[in-house]
Amino acid sequence: MPISTFRLTTLAAFLSLVSLAAAAAPPIPLRPEMLIDLSGRGQLAELVDEQDQLADPQQPPTSKPNRGWQGAQLYYPLPVVIDLQTPHQVATIRWYDVEGSGLLTVDAWTGDGWQEVCRDELKKYQAWSTHAIDVKTRYLRLTFANPGAAIAEVALEGKSLAAAAPVSKRLSPPQPPTMDKFIGVNAFIDDPVERLAAFGMVREYHNAQWDDGAASETAAPFPQHAFAYSPSAVRGPGWGWDFDRFYEDLKEAGVEIFPCLQGADKYAAAKEGPFKSQDKPIAPDADPTDPASYAAHGAHLFQTTARYGSTQVDPSLLTLEKGQEPKSGLRLIDSIENWNEPDKWWEGRGAYFNPLELAAMCSADYDGHQGKLGPGVGAKTADPNIRFVMAGLATTELSYLQAMELWARLYRGGEFPADVINLHHYSNDAGGQAGRPTTGISPEEDKLKERFEKIVAFRNQHFPQCELWVSEFGYDVHPKSVQRAPAIGATSAEETQARWLVRSYLELAAAGVDRAQMYMLRDVNLEDPTKFASSGVTSSKATGHQPRRSWYYVATLKNVLTGLRFETEIVHKDNDDLRHYRFSGEKDQQVDVIWLATAKDQKLADFTLTGIDGEIEVLELVGDSTAGKSIAKGEAKTMRLEVGESPILVRKL
C-alpha cells in the first residue's frame, strides 16, 4: 500500500508548551500520553519526541525534523484527540503552519457531542496561527482533512478547572485457563471433529451468509429477515450444514467452540447490485460511527447467541426461517466474535473500520448499545453470560484500542463493549501483517513473549476486566511463502513449523495471554506459495485432512499440560538461548518445558536439570503420537539431557 509521509520542514509534528505574555492565560502542559489517535494508524509518539529541540516557541523552530507521522489517504480525515485529563478552560490554541494546505478543524467535547470551535485552511507558510476558542472541555479533537493539512506544533493556553482525579483501584485481570483450554485453532464446519479434538478451543470461521441466506435477492430486509442454522440458510437439494450437530459433536469431544461471524449481511447492508461481503454491514447512507447503523448486524449476534448460548429466550424474539425448530439456550457456546480483522486496510475504505467505527459496531453487537436499539439486538441482550470477543485485529496497534476506549468513555459511560481484547500476530521478518515479509521467523527472534508482555501490561492498565486472546498466528510450509517456516539444516520445513507453533503457544502463555488459536487446522493448497495457503496442521480438505507433524506436536503439548497453568520461567544465566518454563496445577502436578530458542538446528548436550526434585519422566515430541515419546525416567538430580530446538517436556512423577 502506498504510504505518504508528513515531512515537515521545521520540526516533526508535536505538541508543546508555549509561554504567553504576563496578562495572557498560562500554558497548559501537554504530554505524549495525552494524545489519542482515532485513525488507528498514527504514530503519535513521533509527534512529541523532539520537544527538547524547541527554542523560543513564539518563534519558528530552528531545527529540522528527522521523524514524521506516517499516514495514507485511506485513513483520512485523520482525527487526533487531546485528553487534558481534567476539565479545562481553554483560552487559546495555536499551531505552526508549515507547507501544503488542507483543512484542519478543532472540536471540543461538550458532554453531549463534539462542537466545532475553529477551523483553518492552513494556507500560511512557516508561520504561527493563533485562535481564541474560550471553551470549557476535557477533550479537544483535531481533524486533518488530507495529507496536505500539515502542522508542526500545537500549544494550548488556559487553566485546569479541577484537580486530577485519584487513580481508581483496578480490577484484577482474570486468571488464564489451563493449557488444555488455552491451546486453540481456527477451523470451519467441514473440518473433522477427530482432528479438531487435538485442541481445546476452536475459533470457527462462520460466514454471515451461511445463517441468513443474504446472497439471495429475495431475502427480506431487517427486521423481518429470518435465519437458519439446522440446516443452514445456504443449502441445496439434499444438503445443508447443521450447526446444531457440529457444535454438539465438539462439546461431546470436550472442545470449546466459538463462532467468528465474518462478512456483511446483505440484508443488513441494504444494498442493490454488486455486494462486497468484507464491507461494513451498514446501509450506503448510514453513519459508520453510529451504533444504530449496525442494528441489523447486532440482530444477527442476538439470534446466534440466543440459540447457542446459556439463556432461554422468549420465542417471539426468534426470527427463523420456516422449518427451523425454535430453540434457545442450547448451551453449546460460551463465546462469540463479531467480525474478522476489521482493520483490513488491503480491502479499501469500505472494509476498513477505524477504531470509532469498530467501537460503534461492537456497542450494537454487544448489548444493542446498552439496550437502546431494541429487545432483539446484541449478544448480551440474548445471553448476559456470553463472553463477547472483540473482532480480531490484524495488527497489535495499541493506539487503536486506546481510541476504542475513549469512544466507550464518551458514549457508553466508560463500559467497554467487549469481554475479550482480540489480536492477530504473525512472526516474520517484517514484524507482522502490516509489513512486507520475506520469511517467517521463530517466535523468540520475533520477541513474541516480550511483545505480548507489553500488551498484557497495557490490558491490565486499560482493560483489566477483559481477557486477552491471540486468535491468529502461524506458519506456512511452502518453501516460497513469505510466511514460511523454513527448512533449517537437516530439519524439514514441516518439522520447523511444528517446533515453532509449539514454541509460540509457550511464549504466549508465558507472556500472560489468556487464549491462543493458531491459523489454521487445514491447508488450503500445499502446492500454492500464497501466504497462508499451507498453514495447516493437516493437509487440505481435498486430500483428507491428513495430520502433519505439527498436529501431533500440538496435541501432545495440550495433552501433557492438561490441567496446568504457566507458573514461572527458570533462568539459566550461563546460556541465554535456553528457555525453561514451568507449568503447575493441583495436587503437586508439575511439567517443565525446555528448549533452545534458536533457529540453527543446534543441540545442547549433557544438560543438568535444576530446581526439580524427585522422580521425573522426560518426553520428546514425535510425529506419530499425541502423548509424546518417553526417552528417560529416573531421579531428577542424576539426569543428564540433550536439549535442542524441539521442546522436551519434563513431567514430575
XYZ file of C-alpha atoms in Angstrom:
653
model
C 0.000 0.000 0.000
C 1.490 3.347 -0.951
C 2.316 5.427 2.101
C 2.635 9.194 2.184
C 4.674 10.744 4.966
C 4.373 14.097 6.665
C 7.823 15.524 6.001
C 7.571 18.664 7.997
C 10.187 21.250 7.089
C 10.808 22.523 10.580
C 10.063 20.116 13.417
C 8.249 16.762 13.458
C 4.633 17.463 14.293
C 4.253 17.641 18.050
C 2.518 19.314 20.953
C 4.440 21.580 23.287
C 4.224 24.299 25.872
C 4.053 27.910 24.670
C 4.625 30.852 27.020
C 2.405 33.917 26.735
C 2.601 37.470 27.875
C 2.051 38.013 31.598
C -1.576 39.046 31.121
C -2.449 36.020 28.965
C -3.663 32.635 30.135
C -0.901 30.302 31.297
C 0.241 27.418 29.128
C -1.368 24.019 29.536
C 1.322 21.318 29.848
C 0.920 18.598 27.236
C 2.490 15.130 27.272
C 2.593 12.263 24.750
C 0.209 10.104 26.778
C -2.472 12.795 26.423
C -2.729 12.129 22.678
C -5.179 9.588 21.245
C -5.094 8.746 17.539
C -8.605 7.989 16.321
C -7.486 6.669 12.933
C -5.817 3.584 14.368
C -2.729 4.172 12.258
C -0.980 7.288 13.556
C 2.385 7.275 15.308
C 1.716 9.832 17.987
C 4.949 9.271 19.872
C 6.688 10.927 16.970
C 4.513 13.989 17.366
C 6.162 14.845 20.673
C 9.591 13.267 20.594
C 11.679 16.353 19.763
C 10.380 18.914 22.226
C 13.855 19.459 23.621
C 14.854 20.973 20.265
C 12.302 23.742 20.527
C 13.904 27.096 21.216
C 11.585 30.080 21.671
C 8.084 28.727 20.974
C 6.982 32.228 19.972
C 9.360 31.928 17.015
C 9.608 29.335 14.248
C 11.577 26.292 15.418
C 15.182 26.320 14.337
C 15.733 22.597 13.897
C 14.572 20.352 11.096
C 12.670 17.124 11.631
C 14.159 13.692 11.162
C 10.963 11.830 12.020
C 7.441 12.342 10.772
C 3.947 10.965 11.074
C 3.117 8.288 8.545
C -0.351 8.180 7.137
C -2.144 7.115 3.994
C -5.096 8.598 2.169
C -7.139 5.602 3.340
C -7.171 6.908 6.920
C -8.250 10.487 6.191
C -9.886 12.523 7.581
C -7.396 11.826 10.361
C -8.545 12.827 13.865
C -6.404 13.193 16.993
C -7.823 13.837 20.455
C -6.022 15.735 23.193
C -7.170 14.403 26.562
C -6.426 17.092 29.144
C -7.213 14.559 31.940
C -9.495 17.049 33.747
C -11.936 19.775 32.608
C -10.092 22.898 31.479
C -10.986 26.391 30.420
C -9.034 26.561 27.173
C -8.482 30.129 26.059
C -6.227 29.751 23.038
C -4.983 27.137 20.629
C -2.119 27.771 18.243
C -0.079 25.778 15.765
C 2.862 26.281 13.489
C 1.759 26.007 9.862
C 4.498 24.573 7.662
C 3.761 23.910 3.993
C 0.994 22.499 1.849
C -2.639 23.227 2.530
C -5.691 21.422 3.783
C -8.476 21.867 6.267
C -7.775 21.472 9.987
C -10.806 21.626 12.265
C -10.828 21.730 16.056
C -13.788 20.450 18.081
C -14.429 20.448 21.814
C -16.353 17.752 23.651
C -19.356 19.286 25.399
C -20.642 16.193 27.176
C -23.351 15.630 24.568
C -21.215 15.682 21.460
C -18.460 17.470 19.559
C -18.753 21.216 18.907
C -16.536 22.948 16.372
C -14.525 25.793 17.894
C -12.271 26.766 14.988
C -11.048 25.795 11.519
C -8.057 26.714 9.411
C -7.282 26.073 5.733
C -3.560 26.090 6.651
C -2.502 28.417 3.855
C 0.303 30.032 5.813
C 3.906 29.061 5.174
C 6.173 28.514 8.161
C 4.157 30.813 10.375
C 2.151 30.624 13.577
C -1.664 30.648 13.616
C -3.445 31.637 16.808
C -7.128 31.011 17.566
C -9.057 32.231 20.602
C -11.570 29.491 21.420
C -12.544 30.137 25.082
C -14.154 26.749 25.717
C -14.679 24.535 28.748
C -13.766 20.935 27.976
C -11.592 17.948 28.788
C -11.202 16.809 25.181
C -10.130 18.630 22.040
C -10.265 16.907 18.672
C -8.025 17.995 15.786
C -9.123 16.613 12.419
C -6.763 16.736 9.435
C -8.714 16.564 6.174
C -5.903 15.246 3.981
C -2.105 14.716 3.995
C -1.601 18.330 2.952
C -3.003 19.517 6.272
C 0.415 19.581 7.911
C 1.353 21.441 11.052
C 4.480 21.264 13.153
C 3.438 22.214 16.628
C 0.359 22.764 18.757
C 0.116 24.647 22.017
C -2.717 25.439 24.400
C -3.255 28.173 26.947
C -5.809 28.106 29.722
C -6.292 26.614 33.163
C -7.492 23.454 34.833
C -10.895 23.623 36.499
C -10.440 20.568 38.727
C -7.733 18.573 40.411
C -6.768 15.321 38.785
C -8.984 12.506 39.982
C -7.263 9.814 42.051
C -6.445 6.665 40.123
C -9.263 4.200 40.761
C -8.465 0.740 42.026
C -8.128 -1.543 39.031
C -9.813 -4.890 38.827
C -7.529 -7.893 38.767
C -7.209 -9.471 35.328
C -8.951 -12.835 35.053
C -6.979 -15.992 35.761
C -5.925 -17.665 32.497
C -7.473 -21.050 31.717
C -5.444 -24.229 31.932
C -3.262 -25.025 28.941
C -5.643 -27.626 27.511
C -8.164 -24.787 27.051
C -5.537 -22.193 26.157
C -4.392 -24.111 23.051
C -6.787 -23.395 20.187
C -7.131 -23.494 16.409
C -9.008 -21.787 13.567
C -11.303 -24.055 11.576
C -14.501 -24.474 9.542
C -17.658 -26.519 9.959
C -16.464 -29.029 7.367
C -13.339 -29.935 9.350
C -13.466 -33.326 11.106
C -14.088 -33.360 14.837
C -11.418 -36.025 15.408
C -8.776 -33.628 14.052
C -10.169 -30.657 15.992
C -10.025 -32.698 19.213
C -6.266 -32.100 19.301
C -7.131 -28.607 20.532
C -9.075 -27.254 23.480
C -10.797 -24.417 21.643
C -11.950 -23.852 18.078
C -12.409 -20.436 16.504
C -14.932 -21.229 13.790
C -14.876 -19.048 10.691
C -18.598 -18.523 10.224
C -19.698 -16.560 7.179
C -22.759 -14.469 7.944
C -24.496 -15.563 4.766
C -24.497 -19.185 5.927
C -27.115 -18.194 8.529
C -29.063 -15.504 6.738
C -29.093 -16.550 3.083
C -28.257 -12.963 2.296
C -26.899 -13.821 -1.123
C -30.500 -14.306 -2.189
C -32.005 -11.321 -3.957
C -35.360 -12.199 -2.360
C -34.112 -12.067 1.233
C -36.359 -9.963 3.448
C -34.877 -6.766 4.873
C -34.177 -6.129 8.543
C -36.027 -6.526 10.881
C -38.192 -9.085 9.035
C -35.178 -11.108 7.934
C -35.112 -14.759 9.060
C -32.193 -17.011 9.978
C -31.462 -20.721 9.577
C -28.985 -22.922 11.443
C -30.128 -26.550 11.219
C -29.939 -26.862 8.277
C -28.091 -23.677 7.350
C -29.581 -20.982 5.153
C -27.005 -21.854 2.499
C -28.145 -25.264 1.336
C -29.273 -27.216 -1.680
C -31.281 -30.318 -2.551
C -30.277 -32.973 -0.049
C -27.578 -30.954 1.725
C -27.114 -28.181 4.234
C -24.768 -27.572 7.137
C -26.123 -28.495 10.543
C -24.549 -26.148 13.071
C -26.569 -27.661 15.919
C -24.987 -31.033 15.281
C -21.479 -29.659 14.699
C -21.468 -27.723 17.961
C -22.931 -30.714 19.834
C -20.248 -33.036 18.473
C -17.464 -30.687 19.539
C -18.921 -30.279 23.010
C -19.111 -34.065 23.382
C -15.439 -34.230 22.329
C -14.534 -31.769 25.095
C -13.692 -28.959 22.673
C -14.952 -25.438 23.281
C -16.093 -23.665 20.105
C -16.937 -20.063 19.362
C -18.215 -18.723 16.041
C -16.451 -15.781 14.454
C -19.218 -14.142 12.426
C -17.384 -12.730 9.453
C -18.602 -10.794 6.450
C -21.502 -8.442 5.959
C -25.128 -9.485 5.832
C -26.510 -8.277 2.501
C -29.902 -7.640 4.061
C -28.173 -5.507 6.727
C -26.212 -3.521 4.158
C -29.438 -2.833 2.232
C -27.504 -2.601 -0.998
C -28.597 -3.375 -4.511
C -26.301 -4.574 -7.255
C -22.659 -5.530 -6.559
C -22.056 -6.504 -2.957
C -18.709 -6.819 -1.137
C -19.081 -9.071 1.865
C -15.974 -7.576 3.507
C -17.501 -4.088 3.619
C -19.161 -2.756 6.758
C -22.658 -4.189 7.313
C -24.463 -0.856 7.035
C -26.657 0.946 4.523
C -24.860 3.134 1.947
C -26.016 6.390 3.540
C -25.533 5.286 7.170
C -23.096 6.870 9.616
C -20.432 4.224 10.376
C -19.742 5.797 13.789
C -23.380 5.458 14.924
C -24.267 2.176 16.693
C -27.793 2.378 15.242
C -26.287 1.837 11.780
C -25.307 -1.681 12.906
C -28.669 -2.698 14.402
C -29.238 -5.348 11.733
C -25.808 -6.842 12.383
C -26.463 -6.763 16.111
C -29.671 -8.693 15.439
C -27.604 -11.483 13.879
C -25.457 -11.634 17.029
C -28.667 -11.801 19.073
C -30.129 -14.694 17.091
C -26.965 -16.815 17.113
C -26.346 -16.213 20.818
C -30.000 -16.860 21.675
C -29.832 -20.267 20.022
C -26.458 -21.478 21.258
C -25.895 -19.545 24.477
C -26.964 -20.433 28.013
C -30.194 -18.443 28.399
C -33.738 -19.323 27.316
C -35.151 -16.525 25.148
C -38.762 -15.506 24.532
C -39.727 -17.486 21.379
C -41.427 -14.411 19.953
C -37.972 -12.821 19.583
C -36.614 -15.661 17.443
C -36.725 -14.800 13.741
C -36.234 -18.127 11.971
C -36.973 -19.494 8.531
C -39.922 -21.839 8.174
C -38.991 -25.374 9.150
C -36.388 -24.271 11.717
C -37.051 -25.584 15.207
C -37.320 -22.573 17.566
C -34.567 -23.471 20.024
C -32.754 -21.263 22.504
C -30.367 -21.700 25.417
C -28.727 -24.839 23.970
C -25.530 -24.189 25.997
C -23.264 -25.074 23.087
C -21.144 -21.917 23.013
C -19.666 -19.736 25.749
C -18.191 -17.073 23.437
C -18.939 -15.285 20.174
C -16.836 -12.981 17.974
C -18.415 -10.276 15.842
C -16.052 -9.886 12.837
C -12.675 -10.900 11.495
C -9.868 -8.361 11.004
C -11.979 -5.188 10.820
C -8.784 -3.185 10.248
C -8.143 -4.917 6.889
C -6.666 -1.921 5.068
C -5.944 -4.034 1.985
C -9.689 -4.237 1.206
C -10.146 -0.454 0.934
C -12.072 2.119 2.942
C -15.397 0.323 2.655
C -13.979 -2.612 4.582
C -11.599 -0.758 6.905
C -13.140 0.067 10.283
C -11.372 2.872 12.081
C -11.468 2.493 15.893
C -14.581 4.635 16.297
C -16.458 2.616 13.701
C -15.496 -0.692 15.267
C -16.431 0.595 18.717
C -19.840 1.612 17.373
C -20.432 -1.817 15.809
C -19.237 -3.573 18.965
C -21.657 -1.486 21.016
C -24.550 -2.615 18.821
C -23.376 -6.222 18.741
C -22.542 -6.401 22.456
C -25.806 -5.278 24.057
C -27.729 -3.269 21.472
C -25.866 -0.114 22.518
C -26.893 -0.567 26.150
C -30.404 -1.606 25.144
C -31.126 1.487 23.079
C -31.534 -0.477 19.825
C -34.406 -2.682 20.966
C -35.024 -6.097 22.534
C -33.656 -8.242 19.687
C -30.232 -6.656 19.189
C -26.926 -7.675 20.750
C -25.338 -10.856 22.077
C -25.612 -9.863 25.752
C -29.267 -8.999 25.233
C -29.829 -12.649 24.352
C -27.477 -14.130 26.963
C -25.862 -11.996 29.675
C -23.422 -14.863 30.319
C -21.941 -14.965 26.819
C -18.297 -13.968 26.504
C -18.192 -11.302 23.786
C -14.960 -11.465 21.795
C -13.955 -8.264 20.027
C -13.307 -8.744 16.312
C -9.697 -9.864 15.965
C -7.450 -7.021 14.778
C -4.905 -7.737 12.052
C -2.228 -5.776 13.917
C -1.225 -5.169 17.519
C -1.539 -1.363 17.274
C -2.333 -0.203 20.823
C -3.455 3.255 19.692
C -6.394 1.523 18.003
C -7.509 0.134 21.367
C -6.954 3.468 23.097
C -9.279 5.136 20.640
C -11.942 2.481 21.241
C -11.549 3.027 24.974
C -12.120 6.758 24.506
C -15.248 6.092 22.439
C -16.618 3.900 25.226
C -15.846 6.631 27.749
C -17.733 9.228 25.730
C -20.699 7.165 24.525
C -21.110 4.275 26.991
C -20.171 5.850 30.304
C -16.836 4.034 30.239
C -18.254 0.497 29.800
C -16.142 -1.190 27.130
C -18.287 -3.196 24.680
C -16.292 -6.424 24.753
C -15.136 -9.054 27.230
C -12.078 -10.082 25.226
C -9.367 -7.982 23.550
C -8.504 -9.973 20.442
C -5.369 -9.584 18.302
C -3.604 -11.350 15.431
C 0.133 -11.577 15.006
C 2.364 -13.482 12.609
C 6.056 -13.809 13.425
C 8.050 -12.790 10.348
C 10.935 -10.573 9.328
C 8.617 -7.593 8.769
C 7.161 -7.537 12.277
C 3.683 -8.750 11.364
C 0.972 -8.440 8.757
C 1.371 -4.708 8.202
C 4.865 -5.073 6.745
C 6.263 -6.836 3.700
C 7.771 -10.049 4.997
C 10.049 -12.369 3.074
C 10.045 -15.251 5.567
C 8.664 -16.390 8.878
C 10.974 -16.259 11.887
C 10.994 -18.088 15.189
C 8.813 -16.697 17.984
C 11.929 -15.928 20.040
C 13.626 -13.985 17.237
C 10.350 -12.092 16.854
C 10.431 -11.446 20.630
C 6.874 -12.736 20.779
C 6.871 -13.067 24.559
C 8.279 -9.565 25.111
C 5.876 -8.104 22.538
C 2.847 -9.534 24.303
C 4.113 -8.816 27.796
C 3.807 -5.145 26.839
C 0.304 -5.721 25.508
C -0.672 -7.622 28.664
C 0.577 -4.673 30.759
C -1.493 -2.332 28.561
C -4.520 -4.598 29.046
C -4.005 -4.651 32.794
C -3.985 -0.848 32.886
C -6.755 -0.028 30.428
C -8.979 -3.127 30.239
C -8.336 -5.158 33.415
C -11.768 -6.743 33.213
C -11.018 -8.173 29.761
C -9.237 -11.309 28.674
C -6.530 -11.038 26.003
C -6.608 -13.526 23.143
C -4.350 -14.061 20.144
C -6.754 -15.632 17.683
C -4.397 -15.938 14.716
C -0.723 -16.852 14.428
C 1.093 -19.469 12.429
C 3.444 -20.526 9.635
C 3.284 -21.896 6.093
C 5.376 -24.841 4.957
C 5.619 -23.967 1.255
C 9.271 -23.005 0.586
C 8.301 -19.869 -1.366
C 5.716 -18.457 1.031
C 6.640 -15.172 2.692
C 5.254 -16.600 5.960
C 7.143 -19.878 5.724
C 8.752 -21.912 8.438
C 11.936 -22.698 6.531
C 13.936 -25.883 6.423
C 16.956 -25.388 8.726
C 19.944 -27.626 8.187
C 18.714 -31.204 8.375
C 15.364 -30.009 9.777
C 12.479 -30.011 7.280
C 10.007 -27.155 6.897
C 7.280 -29.323 8.427
C 9.455 -30.013 11.462
C 10.287 -26.312 11.813
C 6.588 -25.414 11.602
C 5.781 -27.965 14.303
C 8.501 -26.667 16.632
C 7.693 -23.009 16.108
C 3.963 -23.495 16.671
C 4.585 -25.260 19.983
C 7.109 -22.611 20.996
C 4.650 -19.851 20.045
C 1.973 -21.313 22.322
C 4.537 -21.499 25.136
C 5.785 -17.934 24.622
C 2.244 -16.528 24.536
C 1.296 -18.395 27.703
C 4.428 -17.111 29.450
C 3.579 -13.560 28.355
C 0.214 -13.726 30.154
C -2.084 -14.132 27.140
C -5.338 -15.895 28.082
C -6.049 -17.909 24.927
C -4.326 -18.553 21.602
C -5.659 -20.053 18.358
C -3.237 -20.948 15.565
C -4.079 -20.478 11.885
C -5.368 -22.988 10.887
C -6.378 -26.649 11.032
C -6.096 -27.477 7.325
C -4.091 -26.373 4.341
C -5.839 -24.571 1.533
C -3.386 -25.922 -1.042
C 0.072 -27.282 -0.218
C 1.301 -26.514 -3.743
C 0.336 -22.830 -3.558
C 3.077 -20.397 -2.388
C 0.469 -17.755 -1.493
C 0.693 -16.595 2.097
C -1.462 -18.715 4.424
C -2.219 -21.374 1.780
C -0.081 -24.021 3.532
C -0.504 -23.027 7.195
C -2.401 -26.143 8.219
C -1.501 -28.757 10.782
C -3.311 -31.163 8.471
C -3.430 -31.469 4.709
C -6.242 -29.876 2.738
C -9.879 -30.893 2.756
C -9.430 -32.310 -0.744
C -6.643 -34.610 0.478
C -8.457 -35.831 3.562
C -7.110 -33.756 6.448
C -4.017 -35.935 6.866
C -2.228 -34.939 10.101
C 1.135 -33.223 9.800
C 3.921 -33.414 12.412
C 2.642 -30.152 13.847
C -0.756 -31.708 14.579
C 0.905 -34.375 16.730
C 3.230 -31.879 18.418
C 0.434 -29.501 19.406
C -1.843 -32.354 20.509
C 0.957 -33.670 22.730
C 1.532 -30.254 24.267
C -2.162 -29.937 25.030
C -2.461 -33.433 26.473
C 0.662 -33.302 28.658
C -0.179 -29.829 30.013
C -3.854 -30.583 30.686
C -4.934 -29.007 33.963
C -1.748 -26.905 34.253
C -1.043 -23.189 34.026
C 2.156 -21.283 33.374
C 3.900 -20.709 36.698
C 7.347 -19.256 36.091
C 10.400 -19.012 33.895
C 13.600 -20.583 35.214
C 16.549 -18.519 34.020
C 19.852 -20.199 33.195
C 22.383 -17.384 33.335
C 25.093 -19.429 31.682
C 23.043 -19.864 28.482
C 20.846 -17.074 27.126
C 19.480 -19.364 24.406
C 17.932 -21.767 26.892
C 14.191 -21.483 27.558
C 12.839 -23.235 30.659
C 9.182 -22.726 31.584
C 7.369 -24.402 34.457
C 3.677 -25.277 34.407
C 1.870 -26.386 37.545
C -1.541 -27.476 38.741
C -3.337 -29.059 41.627
C -2.011 -32.000 43.662
C 1.611 -31.033 43.085
C 1.351 -31.518 39.314
C 4.350 -30.043 37.501
C 5.745 -30.112 33.967
C 8.864 -28.221 32.873
C 9.247 -27.432 29.156
C 12.820 -26.855 27.952
C 14.282 -25.951 24.562
C 16.896 -23.870 22.764
C 15.371 -20.636 21.459
C 17.457 -20.656 18.294
C 16.929 -21.465 14.622
C 20.260 -23.116 13.813
C 19.400 -26.802 14.208
C 21.691 -26.946 17.222
C 21.706 -29.016 20.400
C 22.997 -28.693 23.934
C 24.462 -31.907 25.285
C 24.667 -33.005 28.924
C 22.140 -30.501 30.310
C 21.673 -30.798 34.071
C 18.217 -30.234 35.493
C 17.968 -27.736 38.330
C 15.107 -26.858 40.613
C 13.433 -30.261 40.244
C 13.410 -32.891 42.976
C 12.262 -36.488 42.895
C 11.328 -38.825 40.069
C 10.719 -37.426 36.598
C 9.810 -38.606 33.113
C 11.184 -36.896 30.023
C 9.045 -36.777 26.882
C 10.011 -35.706 23.397
C 7.630 -34.585 20.640
C 7.255 -37.063 17.802
C 5.290 -37.157 14.576
C 3.166 -40.211 15.289
C 1.879 -39.812 18.843
C -0.364 -37.379 20.739
C 1.244 -38.330 24.055
C 4.906 -37.860 23.187
C 7.687 -40.431 23.430
C 9.215 -41.261 26.799
C 13.006 -41.026 26.477
C 14.081 -41.127 30.112
C 12.815 -41.824 33.625
C 14.591 -41.517 36.916
C 15.858 -39.260 39.679
C 15.977 -35.647 38.516
C 19.291 -34.879 40.219
C 21.094 -37.608 38.323
C 19.554 -36.887 34.941
C 21.628 -35.560 32.045
C 19.657 -34.471 28.996
C 20.222 -33.364 25.430
C 18.251 -30.186 24.700
C 17.549 -28.999 21.175
C 15.235 -26.632 19.338
C 12.285 -29.004 19.724
C 10.910 -28.608 23.265
C 11.180 -31.529 25.678
C 8.639 -31.984 28.466
C 9.864 -32.996 31.917
C 7.000 -34.371 33.980
C 7.295 -34.704 37.736
C 6.110 -38.149 38.835
